[in-house]
mmCIF file of C-alpha atoms in Angstrom:
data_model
loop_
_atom_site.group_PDB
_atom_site.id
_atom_site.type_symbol
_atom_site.label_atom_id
_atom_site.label_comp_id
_atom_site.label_asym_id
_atom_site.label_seq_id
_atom_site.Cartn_x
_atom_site.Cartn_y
_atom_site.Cartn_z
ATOM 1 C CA UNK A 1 0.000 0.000 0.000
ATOM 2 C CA UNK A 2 2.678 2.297 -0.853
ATOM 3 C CA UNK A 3 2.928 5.423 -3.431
ATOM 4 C CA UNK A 4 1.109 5.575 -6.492
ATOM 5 C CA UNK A 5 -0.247 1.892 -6.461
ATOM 6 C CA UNK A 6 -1.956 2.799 -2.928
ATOM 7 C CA UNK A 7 -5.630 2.092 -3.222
ATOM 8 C CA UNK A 8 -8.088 4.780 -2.132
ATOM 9 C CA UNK A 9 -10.491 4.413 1.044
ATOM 10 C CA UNK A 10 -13.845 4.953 -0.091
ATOM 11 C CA UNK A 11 -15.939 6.166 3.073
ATOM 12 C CA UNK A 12 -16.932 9.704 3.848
ATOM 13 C CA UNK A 13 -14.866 11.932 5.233
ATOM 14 C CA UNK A 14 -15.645 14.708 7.931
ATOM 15 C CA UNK A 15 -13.559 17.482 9.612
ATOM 16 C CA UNK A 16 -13.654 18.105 12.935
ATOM 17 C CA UNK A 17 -11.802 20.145 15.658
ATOM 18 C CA UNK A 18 -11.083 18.221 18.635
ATOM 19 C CA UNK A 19 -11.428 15.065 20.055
ATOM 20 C CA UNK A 20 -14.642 16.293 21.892
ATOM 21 C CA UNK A 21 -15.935 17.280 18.089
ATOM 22 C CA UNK A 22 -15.443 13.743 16.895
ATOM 23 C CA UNK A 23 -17.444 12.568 20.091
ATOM 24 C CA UNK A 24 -20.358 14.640 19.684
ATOM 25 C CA UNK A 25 -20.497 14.100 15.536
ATOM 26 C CA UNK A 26 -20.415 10.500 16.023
ATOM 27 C CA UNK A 27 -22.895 10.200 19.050
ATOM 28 C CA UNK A 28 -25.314 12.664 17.127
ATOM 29 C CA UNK A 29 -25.523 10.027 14.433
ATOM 30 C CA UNK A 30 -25.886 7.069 16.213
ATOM 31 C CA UNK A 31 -22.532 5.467 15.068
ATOM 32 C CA UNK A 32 -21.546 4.374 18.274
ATOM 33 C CA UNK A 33 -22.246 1.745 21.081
ATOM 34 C CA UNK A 34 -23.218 4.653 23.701
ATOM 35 C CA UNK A 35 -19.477 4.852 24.694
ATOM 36 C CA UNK A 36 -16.470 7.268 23.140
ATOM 37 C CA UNK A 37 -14.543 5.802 20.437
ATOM 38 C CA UNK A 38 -11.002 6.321 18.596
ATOM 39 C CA UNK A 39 -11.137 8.387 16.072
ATOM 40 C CA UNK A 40 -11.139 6.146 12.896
ATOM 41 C CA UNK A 41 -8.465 8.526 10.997
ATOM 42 C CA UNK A 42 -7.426 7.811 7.417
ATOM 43 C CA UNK A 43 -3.812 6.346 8.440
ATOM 44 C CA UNK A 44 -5.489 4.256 11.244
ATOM 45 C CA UNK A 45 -8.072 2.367 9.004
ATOM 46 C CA UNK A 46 -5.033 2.116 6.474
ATOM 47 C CA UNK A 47 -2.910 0.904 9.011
ATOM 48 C CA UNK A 48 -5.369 -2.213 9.708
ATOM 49 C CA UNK A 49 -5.976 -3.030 6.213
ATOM 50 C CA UNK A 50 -2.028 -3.399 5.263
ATOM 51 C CA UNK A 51 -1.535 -6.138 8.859
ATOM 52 C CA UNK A 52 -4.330 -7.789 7.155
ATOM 53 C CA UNK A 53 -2.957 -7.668 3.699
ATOM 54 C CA UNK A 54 -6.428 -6.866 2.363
ATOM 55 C CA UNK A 55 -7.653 -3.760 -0.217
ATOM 56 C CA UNK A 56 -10.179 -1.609 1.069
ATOM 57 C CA UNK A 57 -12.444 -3.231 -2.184
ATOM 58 C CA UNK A 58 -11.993 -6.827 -0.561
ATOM 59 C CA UNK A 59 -15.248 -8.717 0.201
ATOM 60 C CA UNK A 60 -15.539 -10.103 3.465
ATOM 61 C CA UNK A 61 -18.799 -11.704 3.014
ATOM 62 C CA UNK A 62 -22.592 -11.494 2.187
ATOM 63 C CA UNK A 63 -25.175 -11.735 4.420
ATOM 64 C CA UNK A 64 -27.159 -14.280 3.887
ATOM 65 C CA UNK A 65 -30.441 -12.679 4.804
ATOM 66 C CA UNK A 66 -30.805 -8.998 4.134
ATOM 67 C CA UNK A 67 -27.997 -10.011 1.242
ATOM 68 C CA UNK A 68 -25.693 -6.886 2.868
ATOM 69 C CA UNK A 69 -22.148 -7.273 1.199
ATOM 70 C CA UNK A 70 -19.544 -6.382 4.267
ATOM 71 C CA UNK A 71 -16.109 -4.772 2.595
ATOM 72 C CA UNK A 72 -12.349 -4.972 4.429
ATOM 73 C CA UNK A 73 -12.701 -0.684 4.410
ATOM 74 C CA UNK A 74 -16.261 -0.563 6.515
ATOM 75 C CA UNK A 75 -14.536 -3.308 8.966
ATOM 76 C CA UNK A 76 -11.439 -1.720 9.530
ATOM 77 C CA UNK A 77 -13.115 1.727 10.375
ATOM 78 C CA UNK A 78 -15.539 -0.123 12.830
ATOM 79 C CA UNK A 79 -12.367 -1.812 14.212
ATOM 80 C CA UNK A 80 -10.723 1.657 15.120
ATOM 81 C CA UNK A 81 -13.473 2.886 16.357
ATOM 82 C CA UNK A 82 -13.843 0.089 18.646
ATOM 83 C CA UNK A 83 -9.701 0.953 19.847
ATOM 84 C CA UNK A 84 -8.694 -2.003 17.749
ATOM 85 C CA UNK A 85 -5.057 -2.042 16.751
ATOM 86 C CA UNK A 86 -3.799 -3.322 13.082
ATOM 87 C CA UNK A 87 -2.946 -6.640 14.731
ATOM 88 C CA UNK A 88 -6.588 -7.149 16.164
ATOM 89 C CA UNK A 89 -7.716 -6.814 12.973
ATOM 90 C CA UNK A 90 -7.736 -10.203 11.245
ATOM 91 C CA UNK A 91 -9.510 -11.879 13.862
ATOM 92 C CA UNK A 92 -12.420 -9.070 13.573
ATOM 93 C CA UNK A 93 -12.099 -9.887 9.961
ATOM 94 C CA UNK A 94 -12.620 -13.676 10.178
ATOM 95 C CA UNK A 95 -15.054 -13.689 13.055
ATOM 96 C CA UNK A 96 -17.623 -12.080 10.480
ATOM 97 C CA UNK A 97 -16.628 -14.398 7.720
ATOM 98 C CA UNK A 98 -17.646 -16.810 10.346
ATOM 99 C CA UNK A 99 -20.496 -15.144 11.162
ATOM 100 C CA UNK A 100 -21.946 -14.165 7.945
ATOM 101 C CA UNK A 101 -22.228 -18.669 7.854
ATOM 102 C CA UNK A 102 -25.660 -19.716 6.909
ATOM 103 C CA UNK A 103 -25.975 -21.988 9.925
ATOM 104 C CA UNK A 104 -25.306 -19.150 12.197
ATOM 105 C CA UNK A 105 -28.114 -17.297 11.550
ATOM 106 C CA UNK A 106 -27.022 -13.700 11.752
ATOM 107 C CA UNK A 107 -30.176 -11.731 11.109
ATOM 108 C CA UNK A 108 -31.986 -13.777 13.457
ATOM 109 C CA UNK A 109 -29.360 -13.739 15.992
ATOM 110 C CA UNK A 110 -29.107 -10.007 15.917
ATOM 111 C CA UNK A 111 -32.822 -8.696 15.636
ATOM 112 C CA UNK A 112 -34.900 -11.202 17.969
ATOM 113 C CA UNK A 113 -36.240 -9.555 20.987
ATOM 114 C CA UNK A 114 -33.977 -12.516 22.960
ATOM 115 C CA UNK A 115 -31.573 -10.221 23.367
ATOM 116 C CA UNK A 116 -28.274 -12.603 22.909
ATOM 117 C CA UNK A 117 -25.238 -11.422 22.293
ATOM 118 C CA UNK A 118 -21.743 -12.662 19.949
ATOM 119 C CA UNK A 119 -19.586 -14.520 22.027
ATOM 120 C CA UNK A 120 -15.886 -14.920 20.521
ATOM 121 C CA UNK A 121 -13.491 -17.146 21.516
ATOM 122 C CA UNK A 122 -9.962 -16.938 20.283
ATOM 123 C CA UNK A 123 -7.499 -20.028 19.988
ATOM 124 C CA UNK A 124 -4.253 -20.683 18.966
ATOM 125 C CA UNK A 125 -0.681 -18.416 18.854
ATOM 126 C CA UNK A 126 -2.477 -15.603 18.047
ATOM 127 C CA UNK A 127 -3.361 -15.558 21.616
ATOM 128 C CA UNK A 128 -0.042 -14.654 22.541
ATOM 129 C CA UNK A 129 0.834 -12.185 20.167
ATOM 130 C CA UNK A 130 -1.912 -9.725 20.723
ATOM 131 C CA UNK A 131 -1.540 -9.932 24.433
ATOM 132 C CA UNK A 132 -4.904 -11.855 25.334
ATOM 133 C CA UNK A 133 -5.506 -13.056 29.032
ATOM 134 C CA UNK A 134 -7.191 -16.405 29.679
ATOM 135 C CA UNK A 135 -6.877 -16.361 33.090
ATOM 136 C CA UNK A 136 -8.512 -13.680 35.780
ATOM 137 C CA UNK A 137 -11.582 -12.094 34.850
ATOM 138 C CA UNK A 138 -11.666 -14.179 31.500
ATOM 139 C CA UNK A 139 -14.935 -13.137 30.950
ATOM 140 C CA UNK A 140 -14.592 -9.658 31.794
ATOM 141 C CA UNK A 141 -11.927 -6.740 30.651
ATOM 142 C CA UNK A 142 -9.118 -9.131 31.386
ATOM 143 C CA UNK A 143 -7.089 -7.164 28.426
ATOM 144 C CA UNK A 144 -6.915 -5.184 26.015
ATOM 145 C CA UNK A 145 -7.222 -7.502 23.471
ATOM 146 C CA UNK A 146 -10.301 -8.851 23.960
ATOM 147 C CA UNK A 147 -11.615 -6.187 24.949
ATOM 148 C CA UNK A 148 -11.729 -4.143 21.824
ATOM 149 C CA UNK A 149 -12.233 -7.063 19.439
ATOM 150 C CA UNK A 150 -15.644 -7.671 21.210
ATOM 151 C CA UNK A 151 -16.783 -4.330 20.690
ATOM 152 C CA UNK A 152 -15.321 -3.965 17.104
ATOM 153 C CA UNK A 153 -18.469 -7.111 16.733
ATOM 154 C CA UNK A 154 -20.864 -4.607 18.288
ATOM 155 C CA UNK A 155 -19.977 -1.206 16.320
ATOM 156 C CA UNK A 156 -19.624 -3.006 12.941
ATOM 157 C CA UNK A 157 -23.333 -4.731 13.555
ATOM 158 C CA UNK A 158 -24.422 -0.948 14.450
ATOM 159 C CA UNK A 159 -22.665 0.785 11.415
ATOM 160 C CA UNK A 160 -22.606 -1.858 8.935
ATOM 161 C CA UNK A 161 -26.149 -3.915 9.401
ATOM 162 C CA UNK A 162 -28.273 -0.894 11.146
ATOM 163 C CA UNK A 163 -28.780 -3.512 14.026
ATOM 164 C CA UNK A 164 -29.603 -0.654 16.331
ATOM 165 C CA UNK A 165 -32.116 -0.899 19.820
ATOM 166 C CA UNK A 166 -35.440 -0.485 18.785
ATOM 167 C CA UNK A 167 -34.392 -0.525 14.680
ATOM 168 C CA UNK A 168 -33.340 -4.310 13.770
ATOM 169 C CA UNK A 169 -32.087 -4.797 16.771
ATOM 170 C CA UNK A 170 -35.431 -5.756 18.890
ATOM 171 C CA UNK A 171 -33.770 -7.114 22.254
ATOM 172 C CA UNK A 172 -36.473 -6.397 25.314
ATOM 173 C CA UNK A 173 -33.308 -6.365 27.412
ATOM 174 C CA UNK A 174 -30.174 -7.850 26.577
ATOM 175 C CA UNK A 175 -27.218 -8.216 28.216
ATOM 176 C CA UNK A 176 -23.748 -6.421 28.883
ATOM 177 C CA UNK A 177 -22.229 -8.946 26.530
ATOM 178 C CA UNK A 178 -23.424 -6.336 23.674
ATOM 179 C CA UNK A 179 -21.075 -4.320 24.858
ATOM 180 C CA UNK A 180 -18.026 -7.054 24.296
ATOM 181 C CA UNK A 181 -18.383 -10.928 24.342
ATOM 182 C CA UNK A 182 -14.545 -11.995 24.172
ATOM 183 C CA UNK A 183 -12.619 -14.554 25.873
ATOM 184 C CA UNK A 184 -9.663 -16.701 24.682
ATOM 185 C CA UNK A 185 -8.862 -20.353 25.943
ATOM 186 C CA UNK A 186 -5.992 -20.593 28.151
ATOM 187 C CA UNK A 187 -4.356 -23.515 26.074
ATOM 188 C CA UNK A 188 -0.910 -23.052 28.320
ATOM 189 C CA UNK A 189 -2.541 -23.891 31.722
ATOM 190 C CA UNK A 190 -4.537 -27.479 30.660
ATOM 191 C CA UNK A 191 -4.029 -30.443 28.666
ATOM 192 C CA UNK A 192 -7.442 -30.791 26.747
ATOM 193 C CA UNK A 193 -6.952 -30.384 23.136
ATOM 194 C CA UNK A 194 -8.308 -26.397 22.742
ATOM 195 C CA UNK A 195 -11.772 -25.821 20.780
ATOM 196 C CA UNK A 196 -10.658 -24.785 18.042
ATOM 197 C CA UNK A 197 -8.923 -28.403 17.175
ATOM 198 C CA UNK A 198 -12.073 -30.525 18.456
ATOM 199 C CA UNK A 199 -13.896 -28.636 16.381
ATOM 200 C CA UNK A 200 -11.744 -29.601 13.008
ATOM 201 C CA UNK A 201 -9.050 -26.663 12.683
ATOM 202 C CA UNK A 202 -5.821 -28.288 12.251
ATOM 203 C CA UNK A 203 -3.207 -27.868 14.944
ATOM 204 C CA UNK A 204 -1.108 -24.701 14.673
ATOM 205 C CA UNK A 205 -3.734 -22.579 13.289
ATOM 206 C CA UNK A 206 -5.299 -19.753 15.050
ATOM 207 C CA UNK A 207 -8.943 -19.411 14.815
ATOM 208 C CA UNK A 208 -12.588 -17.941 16.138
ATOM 209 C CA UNK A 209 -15.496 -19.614 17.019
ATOM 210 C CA UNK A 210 -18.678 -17.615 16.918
ATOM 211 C CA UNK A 211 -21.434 -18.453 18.981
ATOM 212 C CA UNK A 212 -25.299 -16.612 19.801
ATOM 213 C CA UNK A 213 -24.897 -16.504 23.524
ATOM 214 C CA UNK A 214 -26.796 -15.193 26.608
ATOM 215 C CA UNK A 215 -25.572 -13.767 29.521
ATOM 216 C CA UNK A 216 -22.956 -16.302 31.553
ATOM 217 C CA UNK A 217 -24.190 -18.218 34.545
ATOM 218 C CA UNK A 218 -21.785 -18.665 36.982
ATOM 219 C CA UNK A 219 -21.427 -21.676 39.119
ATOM 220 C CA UNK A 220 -19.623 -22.959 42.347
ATOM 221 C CA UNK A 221 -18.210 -26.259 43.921
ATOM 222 C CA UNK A 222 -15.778 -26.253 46.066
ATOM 223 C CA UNK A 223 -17.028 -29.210 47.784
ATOM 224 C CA UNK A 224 -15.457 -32.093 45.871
ATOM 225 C CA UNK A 225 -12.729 -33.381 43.888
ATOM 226 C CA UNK A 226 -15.150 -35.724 41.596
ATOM 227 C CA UNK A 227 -15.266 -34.358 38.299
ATOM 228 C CA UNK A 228 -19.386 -36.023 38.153
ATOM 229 C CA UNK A 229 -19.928 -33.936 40.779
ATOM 230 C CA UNK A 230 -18.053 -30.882 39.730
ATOM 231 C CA UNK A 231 -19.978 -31.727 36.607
ATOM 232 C CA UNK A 232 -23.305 -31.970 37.558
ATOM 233 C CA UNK A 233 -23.329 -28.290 38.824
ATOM 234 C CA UNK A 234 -22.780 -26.954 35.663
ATOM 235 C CA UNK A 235 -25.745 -30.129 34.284
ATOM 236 C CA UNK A 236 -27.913 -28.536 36.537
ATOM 237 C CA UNK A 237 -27.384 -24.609 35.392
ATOM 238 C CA UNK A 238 -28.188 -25.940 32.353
ATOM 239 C CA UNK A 239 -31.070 -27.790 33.172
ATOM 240 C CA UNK A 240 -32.065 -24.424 34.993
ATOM 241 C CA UNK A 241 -31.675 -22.444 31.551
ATOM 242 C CA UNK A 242 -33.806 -24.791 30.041
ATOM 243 C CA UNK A 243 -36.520 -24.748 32.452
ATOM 244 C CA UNK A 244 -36.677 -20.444 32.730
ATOM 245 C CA UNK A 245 -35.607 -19.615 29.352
ATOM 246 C CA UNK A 246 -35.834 -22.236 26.467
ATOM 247 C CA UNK A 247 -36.513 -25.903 26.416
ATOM 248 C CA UNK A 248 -34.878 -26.609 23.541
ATOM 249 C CA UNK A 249 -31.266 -27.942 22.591
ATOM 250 C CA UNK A 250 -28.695 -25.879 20.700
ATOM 251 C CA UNK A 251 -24.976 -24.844 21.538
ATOM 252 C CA UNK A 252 -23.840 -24.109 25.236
ATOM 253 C CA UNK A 253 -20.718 -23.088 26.227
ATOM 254 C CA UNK A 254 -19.031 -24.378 29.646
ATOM 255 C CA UNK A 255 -15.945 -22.027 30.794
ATOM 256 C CA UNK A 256 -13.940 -24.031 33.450
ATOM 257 C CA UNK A 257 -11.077 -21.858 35.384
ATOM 258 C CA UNK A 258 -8.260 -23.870 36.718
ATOM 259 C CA UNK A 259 -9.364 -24.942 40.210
ATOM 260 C CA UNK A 260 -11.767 -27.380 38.740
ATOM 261 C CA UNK A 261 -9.930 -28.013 35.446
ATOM 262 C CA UNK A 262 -7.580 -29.406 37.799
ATOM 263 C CA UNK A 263 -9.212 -32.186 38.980
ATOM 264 C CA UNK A 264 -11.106 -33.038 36.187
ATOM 265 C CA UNK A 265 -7.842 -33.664 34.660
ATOM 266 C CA UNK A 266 -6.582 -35.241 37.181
ATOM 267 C CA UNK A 267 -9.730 -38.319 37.069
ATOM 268 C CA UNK A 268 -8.366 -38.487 33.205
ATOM 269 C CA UNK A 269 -11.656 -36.655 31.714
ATOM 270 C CA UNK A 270 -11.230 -35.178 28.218
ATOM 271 C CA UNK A 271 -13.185 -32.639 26.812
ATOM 272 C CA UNK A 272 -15.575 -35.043 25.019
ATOM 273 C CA UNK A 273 -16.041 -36.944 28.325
ATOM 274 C CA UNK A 274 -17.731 -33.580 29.721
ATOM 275 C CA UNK A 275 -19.729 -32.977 26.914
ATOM 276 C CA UNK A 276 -20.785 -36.933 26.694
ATOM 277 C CA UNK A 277 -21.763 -36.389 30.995
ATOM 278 C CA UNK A 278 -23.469 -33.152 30.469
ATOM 279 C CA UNK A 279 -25.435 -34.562 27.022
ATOM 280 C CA UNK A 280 -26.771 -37.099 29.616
ATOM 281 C CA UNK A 281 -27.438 -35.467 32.575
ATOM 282 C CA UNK A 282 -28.595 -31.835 31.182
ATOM 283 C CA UNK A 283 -32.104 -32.938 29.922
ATOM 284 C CA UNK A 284 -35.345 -32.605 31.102
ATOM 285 C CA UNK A 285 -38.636 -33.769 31.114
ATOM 286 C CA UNK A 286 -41.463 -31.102 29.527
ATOM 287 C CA UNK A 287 -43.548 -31.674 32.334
ATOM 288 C CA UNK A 288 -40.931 -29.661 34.559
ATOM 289 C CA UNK A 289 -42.104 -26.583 32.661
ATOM 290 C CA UNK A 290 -45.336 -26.479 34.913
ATOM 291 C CA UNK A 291 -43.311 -26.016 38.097
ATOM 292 C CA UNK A 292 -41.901 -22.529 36.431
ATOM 293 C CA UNK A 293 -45.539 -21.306 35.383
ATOM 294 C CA UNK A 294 -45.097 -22.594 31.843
ATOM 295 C CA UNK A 295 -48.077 -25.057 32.443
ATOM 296 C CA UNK A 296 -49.750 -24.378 29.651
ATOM 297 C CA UNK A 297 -46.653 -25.322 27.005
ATOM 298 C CA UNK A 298 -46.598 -29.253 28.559
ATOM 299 C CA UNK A 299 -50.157 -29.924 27.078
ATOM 300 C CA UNK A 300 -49.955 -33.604 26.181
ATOM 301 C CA UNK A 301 -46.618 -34.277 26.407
ATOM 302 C CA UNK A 302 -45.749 -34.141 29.874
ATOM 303 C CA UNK A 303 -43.123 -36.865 29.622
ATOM 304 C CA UNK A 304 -41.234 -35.987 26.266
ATOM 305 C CA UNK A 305 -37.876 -35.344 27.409
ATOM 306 C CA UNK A 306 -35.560 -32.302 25.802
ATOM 307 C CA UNK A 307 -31.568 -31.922 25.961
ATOM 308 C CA UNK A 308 -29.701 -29.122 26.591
ATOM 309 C CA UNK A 309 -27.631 -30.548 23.799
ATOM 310 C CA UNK A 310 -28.614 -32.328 20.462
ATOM 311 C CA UNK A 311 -25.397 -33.997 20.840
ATOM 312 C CA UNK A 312 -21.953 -33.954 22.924
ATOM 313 C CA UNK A 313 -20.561 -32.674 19.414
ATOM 314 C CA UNK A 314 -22.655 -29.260 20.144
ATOM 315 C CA UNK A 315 -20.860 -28.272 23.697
ATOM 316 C CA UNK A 316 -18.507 -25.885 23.206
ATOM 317 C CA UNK A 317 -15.872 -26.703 26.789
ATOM 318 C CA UNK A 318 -13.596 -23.653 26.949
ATOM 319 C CA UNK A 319 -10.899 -23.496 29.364
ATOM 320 C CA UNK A 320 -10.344 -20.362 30.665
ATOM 321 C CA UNK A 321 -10.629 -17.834 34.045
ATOM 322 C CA UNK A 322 -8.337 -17.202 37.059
ATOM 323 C CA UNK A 323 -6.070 -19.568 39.285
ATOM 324 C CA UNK A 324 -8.088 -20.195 42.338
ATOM 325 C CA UNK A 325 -11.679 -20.371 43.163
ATOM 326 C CA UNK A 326 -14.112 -23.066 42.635
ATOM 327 C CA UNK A 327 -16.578 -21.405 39.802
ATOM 328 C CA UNK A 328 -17.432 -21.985 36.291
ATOM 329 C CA UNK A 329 -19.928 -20.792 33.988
ATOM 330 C CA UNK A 330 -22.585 -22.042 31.507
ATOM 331 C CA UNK A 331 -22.838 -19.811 28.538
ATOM 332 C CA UNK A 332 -26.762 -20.640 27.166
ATOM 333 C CA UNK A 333 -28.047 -20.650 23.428
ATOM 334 C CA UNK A 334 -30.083 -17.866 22.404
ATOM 335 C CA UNK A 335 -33.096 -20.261 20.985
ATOM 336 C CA UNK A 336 -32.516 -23.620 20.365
ATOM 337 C CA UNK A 337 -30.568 -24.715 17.397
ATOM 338 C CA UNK A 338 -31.952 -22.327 14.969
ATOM 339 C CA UNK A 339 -28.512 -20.836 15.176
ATOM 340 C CA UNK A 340 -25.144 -22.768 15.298
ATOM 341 C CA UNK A 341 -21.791 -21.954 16.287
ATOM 342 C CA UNK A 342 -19.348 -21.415 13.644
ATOM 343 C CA UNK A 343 -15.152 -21.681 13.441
ATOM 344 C CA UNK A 344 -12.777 -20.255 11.314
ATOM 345 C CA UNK A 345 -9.249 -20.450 11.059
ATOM 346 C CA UNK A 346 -6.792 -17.072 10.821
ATOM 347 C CA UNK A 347 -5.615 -16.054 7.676
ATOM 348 C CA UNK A 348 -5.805 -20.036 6.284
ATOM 349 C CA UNK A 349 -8.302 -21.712 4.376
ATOM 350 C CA UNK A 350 -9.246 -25.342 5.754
ATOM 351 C CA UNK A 351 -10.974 -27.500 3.525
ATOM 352 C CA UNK A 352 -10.830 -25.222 0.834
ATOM 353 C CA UNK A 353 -11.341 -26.459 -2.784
ATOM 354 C CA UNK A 354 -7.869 -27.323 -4.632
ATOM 355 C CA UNK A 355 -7.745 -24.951 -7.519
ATOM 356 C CA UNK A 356 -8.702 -25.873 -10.660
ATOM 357 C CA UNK A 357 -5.882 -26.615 -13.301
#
């Protein structure tokens, strides 16, 4: 992107004459998340296209739905805005190739009155070199990092898809996760394979997995060593989130910090022996529903049963969160499995077609 052969940013331009000024002209339009952004200058938005090796012109994806086309240029100014840094950028950029996925459902996700949010999880060395922190307050601002790639999600779905409260976006309360949903999996401090690789990126790779998520549930048991029952509080959050919120089965997410991870390892359990345990034990019967003041959903079918999960294959086990402390957290679905989690790798194509000779 140098001299003559530089291509040319295409978005509007505006003058301003402070940093207050660039507040005020962005808030008055409704470009923001409610909260002051950087100021997504010329060389900034430049600056995040050349890391990424991608021309302003360069088609991230179409949405399925409203058939929006999403450009490298409109993402990288989102991403500045957001406090992003050129090295941030190419996860922003694959997490909406991810989520612009048929299977994940992203006008649904982002306009139902549900009121989920995008949870991104970030695996592989790409961890490292943007500075992300797995450990305390995983699910909080535990960095930088995170931090700003969460909310370059929210801005771009403002700016780029008009999914704003009370406009497409038709949540009756959602959750702070709109603000930022980011975590990455603390692959140094456990021996489970990370998510990324059980879910078919080849080792190596760095990658995002999308996912419609609720608010996170937080558990405790501090009370054992015995990963069943370690296990069966989280079965039974679950079982909770399908009795107050949705019966039915789609993705979950289970974040276990270190205290427990520990002795889960320790009994030998693997990731797919949690998610085979908590495909058996988070399930319940539709009768249940009448104990919540759902009564009048059981009708004749008072015995059917429901899981959390269609299958171990949907639980998404991330490892993650600080040193010490017996807690955990279920991540629910936002309805079912009318939306699916999605993974992509980093800047490589897996299962790509060979090209045609």
């Amino acid at each position: 992107m140098q001299g003559s052969n530089r291509p040319t940013l295409s978005s509007k331009t505006y003058d301003a004459d402070d940093f207050v000024a660039v507040q005020e002209l962005f808030h008055s339009n409704g470009w923001t998340d409610g909260l002051p952004i950087v100021p997504p200058t010329e060389a900034a938005v430049e600056a995040c296209l050349e890391w990424a090796l991608m021309p302003p012109d360069q088609l991230i994806g179409i949405e399925p739905v409203r058939e929006q086309p999403i450009t490298a240029e409109k993402l990288a100014v989102n991403a500045v805005m957001a406090g992003c840094l050129p090295m941030h950028f190419p996860i922003v950029a694959t997490a909406w190739q991810a989520m612009m996925q048929e299977e994940f459902l992203l006008h649904g996700v982002t306009s139902s009155t549900g009121g989920c949010a995008i949870l991104i999880i970030i695996n592989g060395p790409v961890r490292i070199e943007i500075g992300a922190n797995a450990t305390f307050n995983a699910l909080g601002n535990s960095d930088r990092a995170t931090s700003v790639i969460g909310r370059a999600i929210r801005l771009t779905l403002i700016n780029l898809m008009d999914v704003r409260p009370g406009g497409i976006d038709r949540t009756t309360l959602g959750h702070p996760g709109k603000f930022s949903y980011c975590l990455a999996e603390d692959e140094e401090g456990t021996n489970w394979q990370p998510l990324s690789i059980v879910r078919g990126i080849p080792d190596g790779l760095s990658a995002v997995t999308v996912m419609a998520a609720l608010a996170p549930r937080q558990i405790m048991n501090e009370w054992t060593t015995d990963p069943k029952e370690i296990l069966e509080t989280f079965a039974a959050e679950m079982r909770a989130n399908q009795r107050h919120y949705s019966i039915y089965g789609g993705n979950y997410a289970v974040v276990i910090p270190k205290q427990l991870r520990d002795h889960i390892e320790a009994a030998g359990w693997t990731k797919r022996d949690i998610a085979e345990f908590l495909y058996e034990r988070a399930r319940i019967r539709r009768k249940e529903w009448a104990d919540v003041g759902k009564a009048a959903i059981v009708r004749d079918r008072p015995e059917k049963i429901h899981t959390a999960l269609e299958s171990p294959d949907h639980l998404l086990v991330v490892a993650a969160g600080g040193p010490a402390g017996g807690f955990g957290a279920v991540i629910p679905p936002w309805m079912g499995s009318k939306t699916k989690a999605v993974t992509a790798a980093i800047g490589a194509c897996v299962d790509c077609e060979p090209p045609k000779r």
